[in-house]
PDB file of C-alpha atoms and ligand atoms in Angstrom:
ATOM      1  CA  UNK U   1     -46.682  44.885 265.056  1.00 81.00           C
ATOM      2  CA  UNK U   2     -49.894  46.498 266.439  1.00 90.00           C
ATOM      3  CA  UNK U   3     -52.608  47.259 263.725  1.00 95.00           C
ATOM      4  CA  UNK U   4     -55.294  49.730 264.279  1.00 97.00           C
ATOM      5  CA  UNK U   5     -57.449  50.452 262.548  1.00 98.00           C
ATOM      6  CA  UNK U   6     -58.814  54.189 262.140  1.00 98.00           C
ATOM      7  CA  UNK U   7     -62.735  55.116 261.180  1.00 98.00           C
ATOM      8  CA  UNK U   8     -63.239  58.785 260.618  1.00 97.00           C
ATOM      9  CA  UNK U   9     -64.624  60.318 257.379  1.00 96.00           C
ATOM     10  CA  UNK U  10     -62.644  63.820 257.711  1.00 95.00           C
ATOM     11  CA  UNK U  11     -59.571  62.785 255.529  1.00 96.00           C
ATOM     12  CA  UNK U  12     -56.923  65.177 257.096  1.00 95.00           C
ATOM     13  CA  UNK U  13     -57.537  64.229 260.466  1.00 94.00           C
ATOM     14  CA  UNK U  14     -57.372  60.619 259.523  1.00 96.00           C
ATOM     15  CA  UNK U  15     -54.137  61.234 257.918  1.00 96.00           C
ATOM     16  CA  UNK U  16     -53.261  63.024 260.910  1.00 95.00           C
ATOM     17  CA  UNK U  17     -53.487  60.262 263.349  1.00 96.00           C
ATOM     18  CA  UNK U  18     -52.360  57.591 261.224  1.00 96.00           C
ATOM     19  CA  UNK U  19     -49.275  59.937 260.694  1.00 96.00           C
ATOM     20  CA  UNK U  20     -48.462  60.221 264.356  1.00 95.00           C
ATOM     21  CA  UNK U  21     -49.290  56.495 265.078  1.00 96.00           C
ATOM     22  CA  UNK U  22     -47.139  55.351 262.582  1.00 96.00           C
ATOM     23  CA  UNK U  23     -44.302  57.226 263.959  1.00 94.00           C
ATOM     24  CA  UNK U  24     -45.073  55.401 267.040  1.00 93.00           C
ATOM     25  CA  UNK U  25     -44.595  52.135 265.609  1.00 93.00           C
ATOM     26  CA  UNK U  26     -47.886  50.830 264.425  1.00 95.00           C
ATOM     27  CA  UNK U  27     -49.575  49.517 261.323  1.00 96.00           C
ATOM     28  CA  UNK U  28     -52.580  51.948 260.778  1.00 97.00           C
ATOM     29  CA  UNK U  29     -55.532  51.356 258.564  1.00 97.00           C
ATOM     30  CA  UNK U  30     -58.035  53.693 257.154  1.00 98.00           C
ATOM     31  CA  UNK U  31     -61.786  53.835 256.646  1.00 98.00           C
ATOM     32  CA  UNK U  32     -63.577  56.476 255.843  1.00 97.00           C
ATOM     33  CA  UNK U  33     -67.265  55.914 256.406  1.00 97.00           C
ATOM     34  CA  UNK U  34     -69.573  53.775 259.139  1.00 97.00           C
ATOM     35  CA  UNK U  35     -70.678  51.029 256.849  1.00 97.00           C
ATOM     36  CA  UNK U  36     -66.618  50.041 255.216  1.00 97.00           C
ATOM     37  CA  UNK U  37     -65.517  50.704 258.817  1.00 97.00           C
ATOM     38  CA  UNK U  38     -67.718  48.269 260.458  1.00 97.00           C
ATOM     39  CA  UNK U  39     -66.799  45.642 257.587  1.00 97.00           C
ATOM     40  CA  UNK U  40     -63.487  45.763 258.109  1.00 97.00           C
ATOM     41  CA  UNK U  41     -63.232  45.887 261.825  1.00 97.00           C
ATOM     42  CA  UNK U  42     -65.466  42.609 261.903  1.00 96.00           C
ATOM     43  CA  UNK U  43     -63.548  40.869 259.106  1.00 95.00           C
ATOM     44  CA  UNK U  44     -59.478  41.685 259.996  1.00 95.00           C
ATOM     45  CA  UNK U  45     -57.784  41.327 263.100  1.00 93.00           C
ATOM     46  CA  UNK U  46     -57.021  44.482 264.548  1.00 95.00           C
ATOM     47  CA  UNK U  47     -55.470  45.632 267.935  1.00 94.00           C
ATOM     48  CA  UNK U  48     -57.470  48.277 268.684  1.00 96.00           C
ATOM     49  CA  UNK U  49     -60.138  51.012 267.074  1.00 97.00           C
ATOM     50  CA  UNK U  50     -60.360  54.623 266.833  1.00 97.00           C
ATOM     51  CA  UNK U  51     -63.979  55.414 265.494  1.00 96.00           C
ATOM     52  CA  UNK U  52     -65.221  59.068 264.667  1.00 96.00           C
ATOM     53  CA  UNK U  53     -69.037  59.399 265.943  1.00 94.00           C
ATOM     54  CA  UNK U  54     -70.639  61.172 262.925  1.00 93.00           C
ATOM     55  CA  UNK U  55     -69.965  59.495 260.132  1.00 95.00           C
ATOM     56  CA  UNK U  56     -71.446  59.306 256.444  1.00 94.00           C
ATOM     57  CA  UNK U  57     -73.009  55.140 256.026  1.00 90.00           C
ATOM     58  CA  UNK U  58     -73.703  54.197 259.783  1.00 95.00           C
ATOM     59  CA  UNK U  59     -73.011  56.851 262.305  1.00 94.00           C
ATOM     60  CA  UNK U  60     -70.659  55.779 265.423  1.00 94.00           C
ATOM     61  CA  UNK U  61     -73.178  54.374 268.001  1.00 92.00           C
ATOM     62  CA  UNK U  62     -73.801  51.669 265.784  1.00 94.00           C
ATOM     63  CA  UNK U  63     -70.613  50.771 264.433  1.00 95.00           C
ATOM     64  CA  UNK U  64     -69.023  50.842 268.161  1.00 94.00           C
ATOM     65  CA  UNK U  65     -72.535  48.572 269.130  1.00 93.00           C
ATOM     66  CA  UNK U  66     -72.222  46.203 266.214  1.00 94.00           C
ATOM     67  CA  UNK U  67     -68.102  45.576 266.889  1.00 95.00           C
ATOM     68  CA  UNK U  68     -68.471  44.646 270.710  1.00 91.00           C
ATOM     69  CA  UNK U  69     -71.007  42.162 269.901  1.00 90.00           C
ATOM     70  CA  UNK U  70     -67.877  40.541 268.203  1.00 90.00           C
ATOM     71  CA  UNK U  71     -65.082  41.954 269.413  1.00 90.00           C
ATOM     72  CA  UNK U  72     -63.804  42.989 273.016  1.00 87.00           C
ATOM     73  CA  UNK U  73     -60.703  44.936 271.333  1.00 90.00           C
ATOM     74  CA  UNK U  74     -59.964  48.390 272.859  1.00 92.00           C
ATOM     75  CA  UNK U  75     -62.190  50.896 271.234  1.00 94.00           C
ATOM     76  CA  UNK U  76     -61.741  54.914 271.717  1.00 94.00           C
ATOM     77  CA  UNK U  77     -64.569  56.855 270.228  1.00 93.00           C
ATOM     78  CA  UNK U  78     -64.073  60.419 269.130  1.00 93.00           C
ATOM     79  CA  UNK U  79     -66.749  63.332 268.468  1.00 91.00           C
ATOM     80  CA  UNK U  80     -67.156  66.925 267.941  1.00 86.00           C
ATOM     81  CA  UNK U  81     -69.273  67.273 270.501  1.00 84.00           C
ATOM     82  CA  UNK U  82     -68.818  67.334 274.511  1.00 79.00           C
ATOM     83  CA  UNK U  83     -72.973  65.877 274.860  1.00 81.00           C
ATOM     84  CA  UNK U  84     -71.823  62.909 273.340  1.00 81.00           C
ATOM     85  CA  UNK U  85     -70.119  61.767 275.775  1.00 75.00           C
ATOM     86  CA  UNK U  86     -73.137  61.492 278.290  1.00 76.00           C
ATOM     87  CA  UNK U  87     -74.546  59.592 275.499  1.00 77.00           C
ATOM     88  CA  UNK U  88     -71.793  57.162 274.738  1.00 76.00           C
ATOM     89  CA  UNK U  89     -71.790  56.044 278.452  1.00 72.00           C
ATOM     90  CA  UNK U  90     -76.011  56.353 278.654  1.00 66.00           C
ATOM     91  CA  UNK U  91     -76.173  53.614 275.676  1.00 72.00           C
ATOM     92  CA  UNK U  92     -73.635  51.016 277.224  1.00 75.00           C
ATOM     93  CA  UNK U  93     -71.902  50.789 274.332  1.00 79.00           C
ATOM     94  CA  UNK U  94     -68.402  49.187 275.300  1.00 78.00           C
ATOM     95  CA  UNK U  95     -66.085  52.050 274.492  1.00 84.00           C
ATOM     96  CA  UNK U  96     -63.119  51.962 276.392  1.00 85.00           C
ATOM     97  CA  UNK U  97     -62.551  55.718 276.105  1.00 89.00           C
ATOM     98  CA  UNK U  98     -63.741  59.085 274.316  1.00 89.00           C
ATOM     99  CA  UNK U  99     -61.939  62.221 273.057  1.00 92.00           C
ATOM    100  CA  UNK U 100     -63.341  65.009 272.268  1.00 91.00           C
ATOM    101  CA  UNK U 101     -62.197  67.367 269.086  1.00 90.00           C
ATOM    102  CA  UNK U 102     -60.064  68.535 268.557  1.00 89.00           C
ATOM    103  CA  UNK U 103     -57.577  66.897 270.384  1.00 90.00           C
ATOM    104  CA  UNK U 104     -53.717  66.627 269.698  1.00 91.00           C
ATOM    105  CA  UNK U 105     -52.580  63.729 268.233  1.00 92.00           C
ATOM    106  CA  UNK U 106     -49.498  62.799 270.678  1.00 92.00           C
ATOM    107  CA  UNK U 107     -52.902  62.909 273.410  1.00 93.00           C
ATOM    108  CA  UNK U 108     -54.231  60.220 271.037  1.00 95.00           C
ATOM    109  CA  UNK U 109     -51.060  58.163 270.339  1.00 95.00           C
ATOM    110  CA  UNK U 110     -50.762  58.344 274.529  1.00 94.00           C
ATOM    111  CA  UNK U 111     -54.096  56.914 274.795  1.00 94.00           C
ATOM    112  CA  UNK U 112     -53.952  54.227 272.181  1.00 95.00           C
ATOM    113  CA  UNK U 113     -50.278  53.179 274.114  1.00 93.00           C
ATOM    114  CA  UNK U 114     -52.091  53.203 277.728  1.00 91.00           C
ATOM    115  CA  UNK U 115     -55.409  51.048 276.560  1.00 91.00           C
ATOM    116  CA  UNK U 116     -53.228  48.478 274.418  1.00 89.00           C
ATOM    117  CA  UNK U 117     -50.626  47.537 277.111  1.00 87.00           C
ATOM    118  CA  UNK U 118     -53.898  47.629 279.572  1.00 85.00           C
ATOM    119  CA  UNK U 119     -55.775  44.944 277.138  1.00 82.00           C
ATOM    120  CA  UNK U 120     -52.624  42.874 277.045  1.00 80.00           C
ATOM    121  CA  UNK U 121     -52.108  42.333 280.596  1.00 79.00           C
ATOM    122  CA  UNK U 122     -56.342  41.974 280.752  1.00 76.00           C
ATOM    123  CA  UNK U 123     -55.571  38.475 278.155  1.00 74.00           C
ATOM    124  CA  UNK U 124     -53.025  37.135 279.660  1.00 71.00           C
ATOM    125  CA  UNK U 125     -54.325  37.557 283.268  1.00 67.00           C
ATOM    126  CA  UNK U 126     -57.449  35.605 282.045  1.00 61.00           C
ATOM    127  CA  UNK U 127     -55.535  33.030 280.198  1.00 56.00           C
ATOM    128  CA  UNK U 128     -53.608  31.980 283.736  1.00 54.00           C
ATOM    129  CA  UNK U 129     -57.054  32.125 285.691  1.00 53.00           C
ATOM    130  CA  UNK U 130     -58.768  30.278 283.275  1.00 52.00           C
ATOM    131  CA  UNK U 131     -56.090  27.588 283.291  1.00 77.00           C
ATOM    132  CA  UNK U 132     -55.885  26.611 287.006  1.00 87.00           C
ATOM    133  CA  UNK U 133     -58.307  26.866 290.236  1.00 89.00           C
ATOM    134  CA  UNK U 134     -56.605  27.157 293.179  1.00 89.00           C
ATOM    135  CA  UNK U 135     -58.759  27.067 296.261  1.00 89.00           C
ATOM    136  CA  UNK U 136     -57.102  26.403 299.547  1.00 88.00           C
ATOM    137  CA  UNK U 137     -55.242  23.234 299.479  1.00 88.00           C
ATOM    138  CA  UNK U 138     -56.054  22.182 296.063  1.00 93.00           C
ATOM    139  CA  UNK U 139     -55.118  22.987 292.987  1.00 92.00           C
ATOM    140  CA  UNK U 140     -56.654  21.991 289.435  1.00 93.00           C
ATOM    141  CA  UNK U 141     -55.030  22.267 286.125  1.00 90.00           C
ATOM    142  CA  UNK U 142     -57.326  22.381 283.684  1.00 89.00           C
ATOM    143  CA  UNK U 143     -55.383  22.411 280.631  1.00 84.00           C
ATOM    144  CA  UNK U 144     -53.339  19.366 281.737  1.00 84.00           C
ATOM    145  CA  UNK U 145     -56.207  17.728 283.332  1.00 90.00           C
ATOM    146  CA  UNK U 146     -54.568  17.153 286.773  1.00 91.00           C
ATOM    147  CA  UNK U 147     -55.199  17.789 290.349  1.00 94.00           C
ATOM    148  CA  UNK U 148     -52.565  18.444 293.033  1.00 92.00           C
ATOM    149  CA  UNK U 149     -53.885  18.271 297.054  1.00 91.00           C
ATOM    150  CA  UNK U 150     -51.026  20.324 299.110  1.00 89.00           C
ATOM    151  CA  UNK U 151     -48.490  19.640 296.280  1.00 88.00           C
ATOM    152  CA  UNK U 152     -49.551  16.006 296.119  1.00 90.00           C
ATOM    153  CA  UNK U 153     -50.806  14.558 292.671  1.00 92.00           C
ATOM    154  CA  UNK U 154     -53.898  12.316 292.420  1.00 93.00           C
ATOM    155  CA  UNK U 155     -55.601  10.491 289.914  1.00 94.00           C
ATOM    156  CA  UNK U 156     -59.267  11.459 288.900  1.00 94.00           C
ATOM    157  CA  UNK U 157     -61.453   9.576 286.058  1.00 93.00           C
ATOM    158  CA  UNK U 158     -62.793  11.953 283.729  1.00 92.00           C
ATOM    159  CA  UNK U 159     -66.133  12.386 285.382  1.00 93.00           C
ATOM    160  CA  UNK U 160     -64.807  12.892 288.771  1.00 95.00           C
ATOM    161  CA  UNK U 161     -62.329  15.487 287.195  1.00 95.00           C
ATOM    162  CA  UNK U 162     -65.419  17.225 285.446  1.00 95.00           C
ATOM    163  CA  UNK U 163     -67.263  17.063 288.347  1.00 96.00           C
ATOM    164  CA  UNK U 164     -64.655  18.631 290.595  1.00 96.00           C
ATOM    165  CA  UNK U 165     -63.965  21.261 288.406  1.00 95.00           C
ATOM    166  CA  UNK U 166     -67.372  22.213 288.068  1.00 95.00           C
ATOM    167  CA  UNK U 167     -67.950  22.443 291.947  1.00 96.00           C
ATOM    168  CA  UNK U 168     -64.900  24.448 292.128  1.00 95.00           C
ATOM    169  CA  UNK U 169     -65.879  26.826 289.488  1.00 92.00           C
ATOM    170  CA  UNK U 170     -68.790  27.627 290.979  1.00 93.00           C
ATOM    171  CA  UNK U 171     -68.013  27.868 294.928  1.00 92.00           C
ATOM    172  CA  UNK U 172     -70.749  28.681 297.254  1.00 92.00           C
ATOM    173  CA  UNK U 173     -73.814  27.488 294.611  1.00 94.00           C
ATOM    174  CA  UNK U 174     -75.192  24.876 295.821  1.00 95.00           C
ATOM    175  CA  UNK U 175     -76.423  22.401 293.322  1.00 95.00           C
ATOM    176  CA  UNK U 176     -78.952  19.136 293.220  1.00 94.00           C
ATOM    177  CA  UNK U 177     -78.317  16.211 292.771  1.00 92.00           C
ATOM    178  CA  UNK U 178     -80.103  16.708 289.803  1.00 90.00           C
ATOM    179  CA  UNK U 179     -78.639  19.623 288.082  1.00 91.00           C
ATOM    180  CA  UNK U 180     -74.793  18.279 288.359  1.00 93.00           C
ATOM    181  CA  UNK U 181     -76.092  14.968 286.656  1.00 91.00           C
ATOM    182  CA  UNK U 182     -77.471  16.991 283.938  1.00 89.00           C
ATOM    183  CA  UNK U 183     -74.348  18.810 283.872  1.00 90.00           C
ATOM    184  CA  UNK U 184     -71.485  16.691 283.854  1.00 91.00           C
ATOM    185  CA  UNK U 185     -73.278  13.302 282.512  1.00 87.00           C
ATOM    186  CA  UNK U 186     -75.105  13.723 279.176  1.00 73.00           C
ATOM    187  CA  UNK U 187     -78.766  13.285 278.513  1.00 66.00           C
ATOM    188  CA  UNK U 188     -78.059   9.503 276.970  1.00 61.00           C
ATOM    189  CA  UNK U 189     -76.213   8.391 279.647  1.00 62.00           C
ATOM    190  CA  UNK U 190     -77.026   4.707 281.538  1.00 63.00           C
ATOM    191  CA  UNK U 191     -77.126   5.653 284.931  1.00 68.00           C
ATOM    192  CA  UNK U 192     -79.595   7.861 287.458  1.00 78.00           C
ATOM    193  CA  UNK U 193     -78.467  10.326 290.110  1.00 82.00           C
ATOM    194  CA  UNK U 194     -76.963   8.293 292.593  1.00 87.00           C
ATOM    195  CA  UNK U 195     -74.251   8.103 290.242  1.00 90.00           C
ATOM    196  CA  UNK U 196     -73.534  11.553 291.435  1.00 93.00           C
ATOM    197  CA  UNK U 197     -73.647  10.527 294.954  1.00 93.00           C
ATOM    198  CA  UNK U 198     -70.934   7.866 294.259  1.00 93.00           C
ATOM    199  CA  UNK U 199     -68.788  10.140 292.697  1.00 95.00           C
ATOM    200  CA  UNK U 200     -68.738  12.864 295.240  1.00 95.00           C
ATOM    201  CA  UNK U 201     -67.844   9.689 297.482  1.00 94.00           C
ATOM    202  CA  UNK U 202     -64.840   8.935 295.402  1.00 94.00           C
ATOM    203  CA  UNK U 203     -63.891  12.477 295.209  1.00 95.00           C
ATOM    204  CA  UNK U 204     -64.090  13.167 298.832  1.00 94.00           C
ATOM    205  CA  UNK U 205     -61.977   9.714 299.515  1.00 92.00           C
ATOM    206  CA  UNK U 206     -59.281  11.977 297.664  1.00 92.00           C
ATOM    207  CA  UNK U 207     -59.271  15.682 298.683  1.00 93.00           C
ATOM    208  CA  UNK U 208     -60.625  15.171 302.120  1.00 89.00           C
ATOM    209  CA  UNK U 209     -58.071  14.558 305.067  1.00 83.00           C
ATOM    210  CA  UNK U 210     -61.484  12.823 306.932  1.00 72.00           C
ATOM    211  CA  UNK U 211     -64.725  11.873 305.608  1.00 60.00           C
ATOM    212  CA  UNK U 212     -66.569  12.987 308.492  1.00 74.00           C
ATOM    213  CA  UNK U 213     -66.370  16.885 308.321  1.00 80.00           C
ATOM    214  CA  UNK U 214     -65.142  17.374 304.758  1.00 86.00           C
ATOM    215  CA  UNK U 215     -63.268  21.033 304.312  1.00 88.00           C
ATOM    216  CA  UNK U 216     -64.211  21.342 300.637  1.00 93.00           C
ATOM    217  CA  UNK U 217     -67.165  19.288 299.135  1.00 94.00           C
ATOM    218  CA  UNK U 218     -70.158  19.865 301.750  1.00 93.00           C
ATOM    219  CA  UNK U 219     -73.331  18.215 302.224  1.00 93.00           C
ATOM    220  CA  UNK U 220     -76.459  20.435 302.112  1.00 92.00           C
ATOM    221  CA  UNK U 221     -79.194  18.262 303.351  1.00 90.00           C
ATOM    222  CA  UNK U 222     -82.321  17.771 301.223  1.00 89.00           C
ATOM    223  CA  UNK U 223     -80.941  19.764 298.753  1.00 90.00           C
ATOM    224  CA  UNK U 224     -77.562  18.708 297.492  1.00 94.00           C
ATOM    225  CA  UNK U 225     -73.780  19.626 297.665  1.00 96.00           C
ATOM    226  CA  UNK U 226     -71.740  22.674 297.462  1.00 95.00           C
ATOM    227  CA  UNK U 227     -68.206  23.922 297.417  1.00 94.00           C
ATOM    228  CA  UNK U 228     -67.102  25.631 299.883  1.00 91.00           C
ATOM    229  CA  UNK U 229     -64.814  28.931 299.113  1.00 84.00           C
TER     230      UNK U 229
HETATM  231 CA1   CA C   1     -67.099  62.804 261.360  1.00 94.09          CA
END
């Protein structure tokens, strides 16, 4: 079950919106001032916040500022007044929305519904792109640690694997010689940058159909090598 969690010092409001979220199937939670608010949002898991601006402790702002340096939950603010809503969006805070009171609560539980199945498919879109690179003909799987060219597998060591994936994370940037050393080798390691350049070798021997003109891993003269999208 979805838990939210619900900071607003005005009791009967509170008791309101827990009221009509509960009916709605959630688990609701209850603070009623900035400072218990903020150190319960930081310390449970919850699926989303609704957090009154003025409140008695530490007003809204900071509560709402505090949370997203932690958390990247859903977050709908809610105030009195209409200004505060310029002021909300001219601090940068990381709401997600605003409502303004007073507001009816079936308006809330609608919003709450809308930003929760929106943050759900935000995870688990990330979770897939984060998993595999596909660019043109090649595909890696990161989790499993393979690499497929048109539907073929091939075998990488672990530093040509790191290496790749790097490049293809970062398409377009092209990077010394230098900087991938640094990046995929560490600091202790035997070994100088030409090690790089025999690796890119190796690489190429496997994801390009001819050495000459290679479609993915280019050259940049004097400078170093780059990915091309
Ligand atoms: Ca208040």
């Amino acid at each position: 079950m979805s838990r939210i969690l619900i900071i607003e010092d005005e009791v009967a409001i509170a008791d309101l919106e827990k009221d009509y979220l509960e009916l709605s199937g959630f688990e609701v939670v209850m603070e009623h001032a900035g400072d218990t608010g903020l150190a319960r949002a930081l310390s449970e898991e919850f699926d989303l916040i609704v957090l009154d601006l003025m409140l008695p402790g530490i007003d809204g702002f900071e509560v709402c500022r505090q949370i997203r340096e932690k958390k990247d939950i859903p977050v709908i603010m809610v105030s009195a007044k209409k200004d505060d809503i310029d002021k909300i969006h001219g601090l940068g805070l990381g709401a997600d929305d605003y409502m303004t009171k007073p507001f009816s609560p079936s308006e809330l539980v609608a919003r709450v519904k809308a930003h929760m199945s929106r943050y759900n498919r935000l995870v688990n879109t990330n979770q897939k792109v984060n998993d595999v690179i596909e660019i043109r003909g090649i595909r890696i799987d990161k989790t499993a640690r393979r690499v497929y060219i048109d539907g073929e597998e091939k075998n990488f060591t672990t530093k040509e694997f790191d290496l790749l994936t790097f490049l293809a994370e970062n398409p377009n940037h092209v990077f010394t010689k230098e900087e991938l050393f640094r990046e995929i080798w560490d600091m202790d390691s035997v070994g100088d940058i030409a090690t790089v350049t025999v690796h890119i070798k190796k690489i190429r021997e496997k994801i390009e159909a001819g050495s000459s003109k290679p479609q993915y891993i280019e050259t940049i003269w004097g400078v170093g090598y780059r990915f091309k999208l």
